[in-house]
Amino acid sequence: MAGRGSVRASGNFNANQDAETLYKAMKGLGTDEDSIMKLLTSRSNSQRQQIKAAYKTLHGKDLVGDLQGELGGKFKTLVVALMTPPILYDATTLRNAIKGAGTDEKVLIEILSSRTAQQVKDITAAYRQEFNKNLEEDVTGDTSGHFRRLLVILLQASRQQGVQEGNIETDAQTLFSAGEMKFGTDEEQFITILGNRSAEHLRRVFAAYMKLAGYEMEESVKRETSGGLRDLLLAVVKCARSVPAYFAETLYNSMKGAGTDDQALIRVMVSRSEVDMLDIRADYRRLFAKSLHSAIQGDTSGDYRKALLLLCGGDDA
């Protein structure tokens, strides 16, 4: 997915110069939010880490701490997210979703179904390093049943590679027999096949399943399962089909109806800005007949809106 992000590394980058720009933007009375957001959204995350180091060397202060002191509200949350290395951001987001009363299942589902195997392994390592805890133990301690089983499978990050030609028809038949063809559902089969096969293999299975059952895989999952397991299986199926389309839908859901799920909006806009935001925008336009830019414009306000639009990077009106 090289170069499908809306945020790119800056060509003529100078960490010391950027650190000075940020220092000046926060010095004295009032804060120059425009300078801060323009600078941070036009640098890659690894460049932001270099700016953070330069800032400490030049001023003996923590850049993120200073930004937190100067900014407020959702804009502050967004800026802190931009300043966090991606793997650590995911690990911290998972930690916050698990700790305290109740689990934010939506966060577990989104991160574990959409990240690559290597990213999941790196997140697990970062989680241990940062919080001195075992991510799998924390997840299993906070979830139950088939939902927990599938989360554990996804945490192993060991999906098969490539397509097993010989298994496409049998996988489709197994899923059909486990769901639509019987009274009740054999969730085990859904979990094993959807949790362990590669995305490209699953896309072939879904096509074979459609021929066999006359339903899209998503329709059967909705009919045959419920609760957290249903939501997780749906996310896994959607990500196997297209990760950018999955995120386009996640963004749409974060803004539809009354109110905005700002946490989801920030999480997706930040974590996909250097990965596949251009594809997400194209899918958003195709699926919802309006641009992501116009959706953000209509649903947010102030510096928060300006910064989100900079991350979006263009209007596909």
mmCIF file of C-alpha atoms in Angstrom:
data_model
loop_
_atom_site.group_PDB
_atom_site.id
_atom_site.type_symbol
_atom_site.label_atom_id
_atom_site.label_comp_id
_atom_site.label_asym_id
_atom_site.label_seq_id
_atom_site.Cartn_x
_atom_site.Cartn_y
_atom_site.Cartn_z
ATOM 1 C CA MET A 1 0.000 0.000 0.000
ATOM 2 C CA ALA A 2 2.978 2.284 -0.532
ATOM 3 C CA GLY A 3 2.039 5.927 -0.764
ATOM 4 C CA ARG A 4 -1.737 5.543 -0.190
ATOM 5 C CA GLY A 5 -1.671 7.771 2.864
ATOM 6 C CA SER A 6 -2.806 11.405 2.918
ATOM 7 C CA VAL A 7 0.101 12.289 5.218
ATOM 8 C CA ARG A 8 3.624 11.911 3.853
ATOM 9 C CA ALA A 9 7.095 12.540 5.196
ATOM 10 C CA SER A 10 8.252 16.096 4.538
ATOM 11 C CA GLY A 11 11.008 16.366 1.923
ATOM 12 C CA ASN A 12 13.163 19.172 3.318
ATOM 13 C CA PHE A 13 12.795 18.168 6.952
ATOM 14 C CA ASN A 14 14.647 19.912 9.758
ATOM 15 C CA ALA A 15 13.722 18.671 13.248
ATOM 16 C CA ASN A 16 15.357 21.611 15.073
ATOM 17 C CA GLN A 17 13.583 24.157 12.923
ATOM 18 C CA ASP A 18 10.232 22.422 13.460
ATOM 19 C CA ALA A 19 10.857 22.240 17.214
ATOM 20 C CA GLU A 20 11.463 26.011 17.218
ATOM 21 C CA THR A 21 8.279 26.653 15.227
ATOM 22 C CA LEU A 22 6.267 24.681 17.790
ATOM 23 C CA TYR A 23 8.016 26.392 20.704
ATOM 24 C CA LYS A 24 7.168 29.818 19.277
ATOM 25 C CA ALA A 25 3.571 28.731 18.624
ATOM 26 C CA MET A 26 3.130 27.990 22.341
ATOM 27 C CA LYS A 27 5.271 30.757 23.866
ATOM 28 C CA GLY A 28 3.760 33.865 25.451
ATOM 29 C CA LEU A 29 0.077 34.701 25.546
ATOM 30 C CA GLY A 30 -2.240 32.626 23.419
ATOM 31 C CA THR A 31 -1.375 29.642 21.284
ATOM 32 C CA ASP A 32 -1.007 29.537 17.514
ATOM 33 C CA GLU A 33 -3.114 26.405 16.870
ATOM 34 C CA ASP A 34 -2.966 26.860 13.097
ATOM 35 C CA SER A 35 0.831 26.615 13.017
ATOM 36 C CA ILE A 36 0.795 23.564 15.257
ATOM 37 C CA MET A 37 -1.764 21.609 13.217
ATOM 38 C CA LYS A 38 -0.279 22.561 9.834
ATOM 39 C CA LEU A 39 3.173 21.474 10.908
ATOM 40 C CA LEU A 40 2.179 18.188 12.582
ATOM 41 C CA THR A 41 -0.139 17.033 9.766
ATOM 42 C CA SER A 42 2.550 17.644 7.145
ATOM 43 C CA ARG A 43 5.157 15.445 8.871
ATOM 44 C CA SER A 44 5.248 11.657 9.129
ATOM 45 C CA ASN A 45 4.992 10.030 12.545
ATOM 46 C CA SER A 46 8.690 9.152 12.558
ATOM 47 C CA GLN A 47 9.510 12.799 11.786
ATOM 48 C CA ARG A 48 7.268 13.882 14.693
ATOM 49 C CA GLN A 49 9.332 11.622 16.980
ATOM 50 C CA GLN A 50 12.502 13.388 15.779
ATOM 51 C CA ILE A 51 10.887 16.792 16.450
ATOM 52 C CA LYS A 52 9.984 15.594 19.954
ATOM 53 C CA ALA A 53 13.617 14.616 20.594
ATOM 54 C CA ALA A 54 14.926 17.935 19.184
ATOM 55 C CA TYR A 55 12.446 19.876 21.342
ATOM 56 C CA LYS A 56 13.732 18.171 24.479
ATOM 57 C CA THR A 57 17.359 18.839 23.510
ATOM 58 C CA LEU A 58 16.727 22.500 22.719
ATOM 59 C CA HIS A 59 14.308 23.377 25.525
ATOM 60 C CA GLY A 60 14.708 20.664 28.137
ATOM 61 C CA LYS A 61 10.966 20.077 28.060
ATOM 62 C CA ASP A 62 8.591 17.381 26.884
ATOM 63 C CA LEU A 63 6.847 18.471 23.680
ATOM 64 C CA VAL A 64 3.751 16.329 24.284
ATOM 65 C CA GLY A 65 3.441 17.684 27.829
ATOM 66 C CA ASP A 66 3.660 21.254 26.547
ATOM 67 C CA LEU A 67 1.072 20.585 23.830
ATOM 68 C CA GLN A 68 -1.271 19.057 26.416
ATOM 69 C CA GLY A 69 -0.866 22.134 28.586
ATOM 70 C CA GLU A 70 -1.627 24.555 25.753
ATOM 71 C CA LEU A 71 -4.420 22.790 23.852
ATOM 72 C CA GLY A 72 -7.859 21.641 24.922
ATOM 73 C CA GLY A 73 -10.739 19.317 24.139
ATOM 74 C CA LYS A 74 -10.898 17.007 21.150
ATOM 75 C CA PHE A 75 -8.181 18.957 19.329
ATOM 76 C CA LYS A 76 -5.772 18.118 22.164
ATOM 77 C CA THR A 77 -6.749 14.419 22.005
ATOM 78 C CA LEU A 78 -6.114 14.418 18.253
ATOM 79 C CA VAL A 79 -2.700 16.118 18.566
ATOM 80 C CA VAL A 80 -1.546 13.740 21.324
ATOM 81 C CA ALA A 81 -2.625 10.812 19.101
ATOM 82 C CA LEU A 82 -0.587 12.244 16.202
ATOM 83 C CA MET A 83 2.451 12.490 18.475
ATOM 84 C CA THR A 84 2.260 8.816 19.552
ATOM 85 C CA PRO A 85 4.170 6.134 17.576
ATOM 86 C CA PRO A 86 1.535 3.987 15.751
ATOM 87 C CA ILE A 87 2.207 0.672 17.503
ATOM 88 C CA LEU A 88 2.237 2.333 20.916
ATOM 89 C CA TYR A 89 -0.953 4.186 19.982
ATOM 90 C CA ASP A 90 -2.701 0.879 19.240
ATOM 91 C CA ALA A 91 -1.340 -0.731 22.416
ATOM 92 C CA THR A 92 -2.497 2.228 24.548
ATOM 93 C CA THR A 93 -5.909 2.288 22.849
ATOM 94 C CA LEU A 94 -6.350 -1.427 23.638
ATOM 95 C CA ARG A 95 -5.230 -0.902 27.235
ATOM 96 C CA ASN A 96 -7.785 1.890 27.705
ATOM 97 C CA ALA A 97 -10.484 -0.295 26.119
ATOM 98 C CA ILE A 98 -9.811 -3.119 28.595
ATOM 99 C CA LYS A 99 -9.022 -1.446 31.909
ATOM 100 C CA GLY A 100 -11.729 -0.144 34.201
ATOM 101 C CA ALA A 101 -15.315 -1.346 34.371
ATOM 102 C CA GLY A 102 -16.651 -2.919 31.189
ATOM 103 C CA THR A 103 -14.747 -3.499 27.977
ATOM 104 C CA ASP A 104 -14.957 -1.353 24.859
ATOM 105 C CA GLU A 105 -15.477 -4.314 22.529
ATOM 106 C CA LYS A 106 -15.652 -2.044 19.486
ATOM 107 C CA VAL A 107 -11.992 -1.073 19.941
ATOM 108 C CA LEU A 108 -10.795 -4.675 20.355
ATOM 109 C CA ILE A 109 -12.745 -5.654 17.242
ATOM 110 C CA GLU A 110 -11.493 -2.778 15.097
ATOM 111 C CA ILE A 111 -7.807 -3.118 15.927
ATOM 112 C CA LEU A 112 -7.511 -6.915 15.983
ATOM 113 C CA SER A 113 -9.450 -7.492 12.779
ATOM 114 C CA SER A 114 -7.753 -4.781 10.697
ATOM 115 C CA ARG A 115 -4.049 -4.866 11.592
ATOM 116 C CA THR A 116 -1.472 -7.008 9.779
ATOM 117 C CA ALA A 117 0.029 -10.070 11.486
ATOM 118 C CA GLN A 118 3.313 -8.211 12.070
ATOM 119 C CA GLN A 119 1.487 -5.227 13.558
ATOM 120 C CA VAL A 120 -0.413 -7.486 15.972
ATOM 121 C CA LYS A 121 2.868 -9.070 17.097
ATOM 122 C CA ASP A 122 4.442 -5.619 17.564
ATOM 123 C CA ILE A 123 1.383 -4.357 19.472
ATOM 124 C CA THR A 124 1.561 -7.361 21.832
ATOM 125 C CA ALA A 125 5.266 -6.658 22.484
ATOM 126 C CA ALA A 126 4.656 -2.912 23.005
ATOM 127 C CA TYR A 127 1.777 -3.680 25.371
ATOM 128 C CA ARG A 128 4.033 -5.836 27.514
ATOM 129 C CA GLN A 129 6.824 -3.265 27.491
ATOM 130 C CA GLU A 130 4.621 -0.266 28.225
ATOM 131 C CA PHE A 131 2.178 -1.734 30.773
ATOM 132 C CA ASN A 132 4.110 -4.766 32.025
ATOM 133 C CA LYS A 133 1.069 -6.886 31.200
ATOM 134 C CA ASN A 134 0.173 -9.674 28.799
ATOM 135 C CA LEU A 135 -2.322 -8.502 26.159
ATOM 136 C CA GLU A 136 -3.780 -11.973 25.596
ATOM 137 C CA GLU A 137 -4.326 -12.489 29.339
ATOM 138 C CA ASP A 138 -5.967 -9.070 29.650
ATOM 139 C CA VAL A 139 -8.245 -9.780 26.679
ATOM 140 C CA THR A 140 -9.242 -13.248 27.917
ATOM 141 C CA GLY A 141 -9.828 -11.923 31.431
ATOM 142 C CA ASP A 142 -12.260 -9.366 30.077
ATOM 143 C CA THR A 143 -14.208 -11.379 27.462
ATOM 144 C CA SER A 144 -15.930 -14.755 27.219
ATOM 145 C CA GLY A 145 -17.256 -17.529 24.998
ATOM 146 C CA HIS A 146 -16.800 -17.751 21.236
ATOM 147 C CA PHE A 147 -16.033 -14.025 21.075
ATOM 148 C CA ARG A 148 -13.020 -14.585 23.328
ATOM 149 C CA ARG A 149 -11.921 -17.644 21.309
ATOM 150 C CA LEU A 150 -11.791 -15.673 18.072
ATOM 151 C CA LEU A 151 -9.970 -12.727 19.701
ATOM 152 C CA VAL A 152 -7.321 -15.177 20.981
ATOM 153 C CA ILE A 153 -6.949 -16.671 17.478
ATOM 154 C CA LEU A 154 -6.474 -13.171 16.013
ATOM 155 C CA LEU A 155 -3.916 -12.331 18.712
ATOM 156 C CA GLN A 156 -1.799 -15.319 17.586
ATOM 157 C CA ALA A 157 -1.286 -13.427 14.306
ATOM 158 C CA SER A 158 -0.591 -16.652 12.423
ATOM 159 C CA ARG A 159 -3.051 -16.703 9.534
ATOM 160 C CA GLN A 160 -2.146 -19.057 6.702
ATOM 161 C CA GLN A 161 -0.392 -17.454 3.755
ATOM 162 C CA GLY A 162 -1.713 -17.484 0.197
ATOM 163 C CA VAL A 163 -4.624 -19.447 -1.242
ATOM 164 C CA GLN A 164 -5.206 -23.172 -0.646
ATOM 165 C CA GLU A 165 -6.942 -23.996 -3.940
ATOM 166 C CA GLY A 166 -8.044 -27.413 -2.687
ATOM 167 C CA ASN A 167 -9.809 -25.958 0.359
ATOM 168 C CA ILE A 168 -11.911 -23.208 -1.222
ATOM 169 C CA GLU A 169 -14.984 -25.347 -1.962
ATOM 170 C CA THR A 170 -14.691 -27.385 1.256
ATOM 171 C CA ASP A 171 -14.373 -24.208 3.378
ATOM 172 C CA ALA A 172 -17.462 -22.732 1.690
ATOM 173 C CA GLN A 173 -19.380 -25.998 2.214
ATOM 174 C CA THR A 174 -18.259 -26.232 5.861
ATOM 175 C CA LEU A 175 -19.470 -22.683 6.552
ATOM 176 C CA PHE A 176 -22.762 -23.415 4.791
ATOM 177 C CA SER A 177 -23.274 -26.644 6.773
ATOM 178 C CA ALA A 178 -22.305 -24.897 10.028
ATOM 179 C CA GLY A 179 -24.881 -22.149 9.587
ATOM 180 C CA GLU A 180 -27.637 -21.916 7.023
ATOM 181 C CA MET A 181 -28.093 -25.673 6.645
ATOM 182 C CA LYS A 182 -28.603 -26.623 10.275
ATOM 183 C CA PHE A 183 -30.844 -25.727 13.170
ATOM 184 C CA GLY A 184 -28.611 -23.639 15.430
ATOM 185 C CA THR A 185 -25.078 -22.657 14.456
ATOM 186 C CA ASP A 186 -21.708 -24.371 14.758
ATOM 187 C CA GLU A 187 -19.731 -21.241 15.700
ATOM 188 C CA GLU A 188 -16.495 -23.224 15.960
ATOM 189 C CA GLN A 189 -16.355 -23.668 12.182
ATOM 190 C CA PHE A 190 -16.901 -19.962 11.546
ATOM 191 C CA ILE A 191 -14.195 -19.066 14.050
ATOM 192 C CA THR A 192 -11.657 -21.559 12.708
ATOM 193 C CA ILE A 193 -12.063 -20.719 9.023
ATOM 194 C CA LEU A 194 -12.534 -16.948 9.309
ATOM 195 C CA GLY A 195 -9.819 -16.657 11.960
ATOM 196 C CA ASN A 196 -7.110 -18.707 10.268
ATOM 197 C CA ARG A 197 -7.315 -18.356 6.464
ATOM 198 C CA SER A 198 -5.595 -15.566 4.541
ATOM 199 C CA ALA A 199 -7.601 -12.604 3.224
ATOM 200 C CA GLU A 200 -7.119 -13.654 -0.400
ATOM 201 C CA HIS A 201 -8.187 -17.227 0.383
ATOM 202 C CA LEU A 202 -11.286 -15.939 2.203
ATOM 203 C CA ARG A 203 -12.275 -13.740 -0.742
ATOM 204 C CA ARG A 204 -12.375 -16.868 -2.916
ATOM 205 C CA VAL A 205 -14.316 -18.740 -0.216
ATOM 206 C CA PHE A 206 -16.887 -15.905 -0.040
ATOM 207 C CA ALA A 207 -17.431 -16.116 -3.817
ATOM 208 C CA ALA A 208 -17.896 -19.904 -3.602
ATOM 209 C CA TYR A 209 -20.195 -19.463 -0.603
ATOM 210 C CA MET A 210 -22.367 -17.004 -2.509
ATOM 211 C CA LYS A 211 -22.811 -19.557 -5.324
ATOM 212 C CA LEU A 212 -23.607 -22.298 -2.847
ATOM 213 C CA ALA A 213 -25.862 -20.486 -0.383
ATOM 214 C CA GLY A 214 -27.247 -17.664 -2.471
ATOM 215 C CA TYR A 215 -26.236 -15.277 0.324
ATOM 216 C CA GLU A 216 -23.270 -13.017 0.919
ATOM 217 C CA MET A 217 -21.120 -14.197 3.828
ATOM 218 C CA GLU A 218 -22.038 -11.059 5.798
ATOM 219 C CA GLU A 219 -25.768 -11.857 5.581
ATOM 220 C CA SER A 220 -25.219 -15.344 6.973
ATOM 221 C CA VAL A 221 -22.999 -14.055 9.798
ATOM 222 C CA LYS A 222 -25.719 -11.549 10.747
ATOM 223 C CA ARG A 223 -28.389 -14.245 10.729
ATOM 224 C CA GLU A 224 -26.430 -17.035 12.373
ATOM 225 C CA THR A 225 -24.511 -15.266 15.166
ATOM 226 C CA SER A 226 -25.159 -12.496 17.700
ATOM 227 C CA GLY A 227 -23.527 -10.039 20.102
ATOM 228 C CA GLY A 228 -19.779 -9.477 20.215
ATOM 229 C CA LEU A 229 -19.054 -12.581 18.131
ATOM 230 C CA ARG A 230 -21.308 -11.336 15.335
ATOM 231 C CA ASP A 231 -19.633 -7.919 15.319
ATOM 232 C CA LEU A 232 -16.155 -9.469 15.312
ATOM 233 C CA LEU A 233 -16.941 -11.979 12.549
ATOM 234 C CA LEU A 234 -18.448 -9.188 10.435
ATOM 235 C CA ALA A 235 -15.323 -7.051 10.896
ATOM 236 C CA VAL A 236 -13.085 -10.000 9.962
ATOM 237 C CA VAL A 237 -15.154 -10.686 6.820
ATOM 238 C CA LYS A 238 -15.177 -7.007 5.817
ATOM 239 C CA CYS A 239 -11.424 -6.629 6.389
ATOM 240 C CA ALA A 240 -10.765 -9.776 4.319
ATOM 241 C CA ARG A 241 -12.703 -8.144 1.484
ATOM 242 C CA SER A 242 -11.193 -4.645 1.842
ATOM 243 C CA VAL A 243 -9.587 -2.919 4.817
ATOM 244 C CA PRO A 244 -10.122 0.601 3.366
ATOM 245 C CA ALA A 245 -13.837 -0.116 2.762
ATOM 246 C CA TYR A 246 -14.102 -1.395 6.353
ATOM 247 C CA PHE A 247 -12.635 1.879 7.624
ATOM 248 C CA ALA A 248 -14.829 3.966 5.329
ATOM 249 C CA GLU A 249 -17.822 2.276 6.958
ATOM 250 C CA THR A 250 -16.336 2.745 10.451
ATOM 251 C CA LEU A 251 -15.946 6.468 9.752
ATOM 252 C CA TYR A 252 -19.477 6.679 8.370
ATOM 253 C CA ASN A 253 -20.869 5.012 11.506
ATOM 254 C CA SER A 254 -18.868 7.355 13.753
ATOM 255 C CA MET A 255 -20.655 10.365 12.219
ATOM 256 C CA LYS A 256 -24.127 9.136 11.267
ATOM 257 C CA GLY A 257 -27.219 10.089 13.256
ATOM 258 C CA ALA A 258 -27.192 12.450 16.217
ATOM 259 C CA GLY A 259 -23.847 13.015 17.884
ATOM 260 C CA THR A 260 -20.378 11.869 16.850
ATOM 261 C CA ASP A 261 -18.224 9.014 18.121
ATOM 262 C CA ASP A 262 -15.160 11.252 18.329
ATOM 263 C CA GLN A 263 -12.933 8.521 19.737
ATOM 264 C CA ALA A 264 -13.551 6.331 16.687
ATOM 265 C CA LEU A 265 -13.198 9.296 14.325
ATOM 266 C CA ILE A 266 -9.843 10.329 15.830
ATOM 267 C CA ARG A 267 -8.603 6.723 16.008
ATOM 268 C CA VAL A 268 -9.254 6.004 12.329
ATOM 269 C CA MET A 269 -8.147 9.391 10.947
ATOM 270 C CA VAL A 270 -4.854 9.210 12.863
ATOM 271 C CA SER A 271 -4.040 5.517 12.455
ATOM 272 C CA ARG A 272 -4.837 5.369 8.715
ATOM 273 C CA SER A 273 -3.449 8.789 7.707
ATOM 274 C CA GLU A 274 -0.112 7.326 6.563
ATOM 275 C CA VAL A 275 -1.476 3.947 5.448
ATOM 276 C CA ASP A 276 -4.533 4.012 3.176
ATOM 277 C CA MET A 277 -6.487 7.247 3.700
ATOM 278 C CA LEU A 278 -6.665 7.887 -0.069
ATOM 279 C CA ASP A 279 -8.321 4.489 -0.583
ATOM 280 C CA ILE A 280 -10.637 5.052 2.386
ATOM 281 C CA ARG A 281 -11.719 8.358 0.842
ATOM 282 C CA ALA A 282 -12.429 6.717 -2.513
ATOM 283 C CA ASP A 283 -14.439 3.946 -0.833
ATOM 284 C CA TYR A 284 -16.339 6.480 1.284
ATOM 285 C CA ARG A 285 -17.369 8.365 -1.836
ATOM 286 C CA ARG A 286 -18.405 5.128 -3.579
ATOM 287 C CA LEU A 287 -20.327 3.646 -0.639
ATOM 288 C CA PHE A 288 -22.036 6.726 0.789
ATOM 289 C CA ALA A 289 -22.372 9.069 -2.223
ATOM 290 C CA LYS A 290 -20.666 11.930 -0.405
ATOM 291 C CA SER A 291 -17.073 12.804 0.350
ATOM 292 C CA LEU A 292 -15.396 12.043 3.676
ATOM 293 C CA HIS A 293 -14.315 15.694 3.665
ATOM 294 C CA SER A 294 -17.920 16.946 3.563
ATOM 295 C CA ALA A 295 -18.969 14.471 6.287
ATOM 296 C CA ILE A 296 -16.219 15.740 8.641
ATOM 297 C CA GLN A 297 -17.018 19.345 7.686
ATOM 298 C CA GLY A 298 -20.653 18.882 8.659
ATOM 299 C CA ASP A 299 -20.069 16.899 11.845
ATOM 300 C CA THR A 300 -17.229 18.705 13.631
ATOM 301 C CA SER A 301 -16.121 22.263 14.387
ATOM 302 C CA GLY A 302 -13.242 24.569 15.317
ATOM 303 C CA ASP A 303 -9.561 23.611 15.356
ATOM 304 C CA TYR A 304 -10.584 19.964 15.738
ATOM 305 C CA ARG A 305 -12.395 20.113 12.391
ATOM 306 C CA LYS A 306 -9.524 21.969 10.684
ATOM 307 C CA ALA A 307 -7.007 19.361 11.848
ATOM 308 C CA LEU A 308 -9.220 16.424 10.792
ATOM 309 C CA LEU A 309 -9.652 17.981 7.341
ATOM 310 C CA LEU A 310 -5.862 18.356 7.024
ATOM 311 C CA LEU A 311 -5.546 14.624 7.813
ATOM 312 C CA CYS A 312 -8.280 13.826 5.296
ATOM 313 C CA GLY A 313 -6.173 15.730 2.777
ATOM 314 C CA GLY A 314 -8.719 16.633 0.106
ATOM 315 C CA ASP A 315 -12.353 16.725 -0.931
ATOM 316 C CA ASP A 316 -13.701 14.099 -3.356
ATOM 317 C CA ALA A 317 -16.896 16.051 -3.930
#
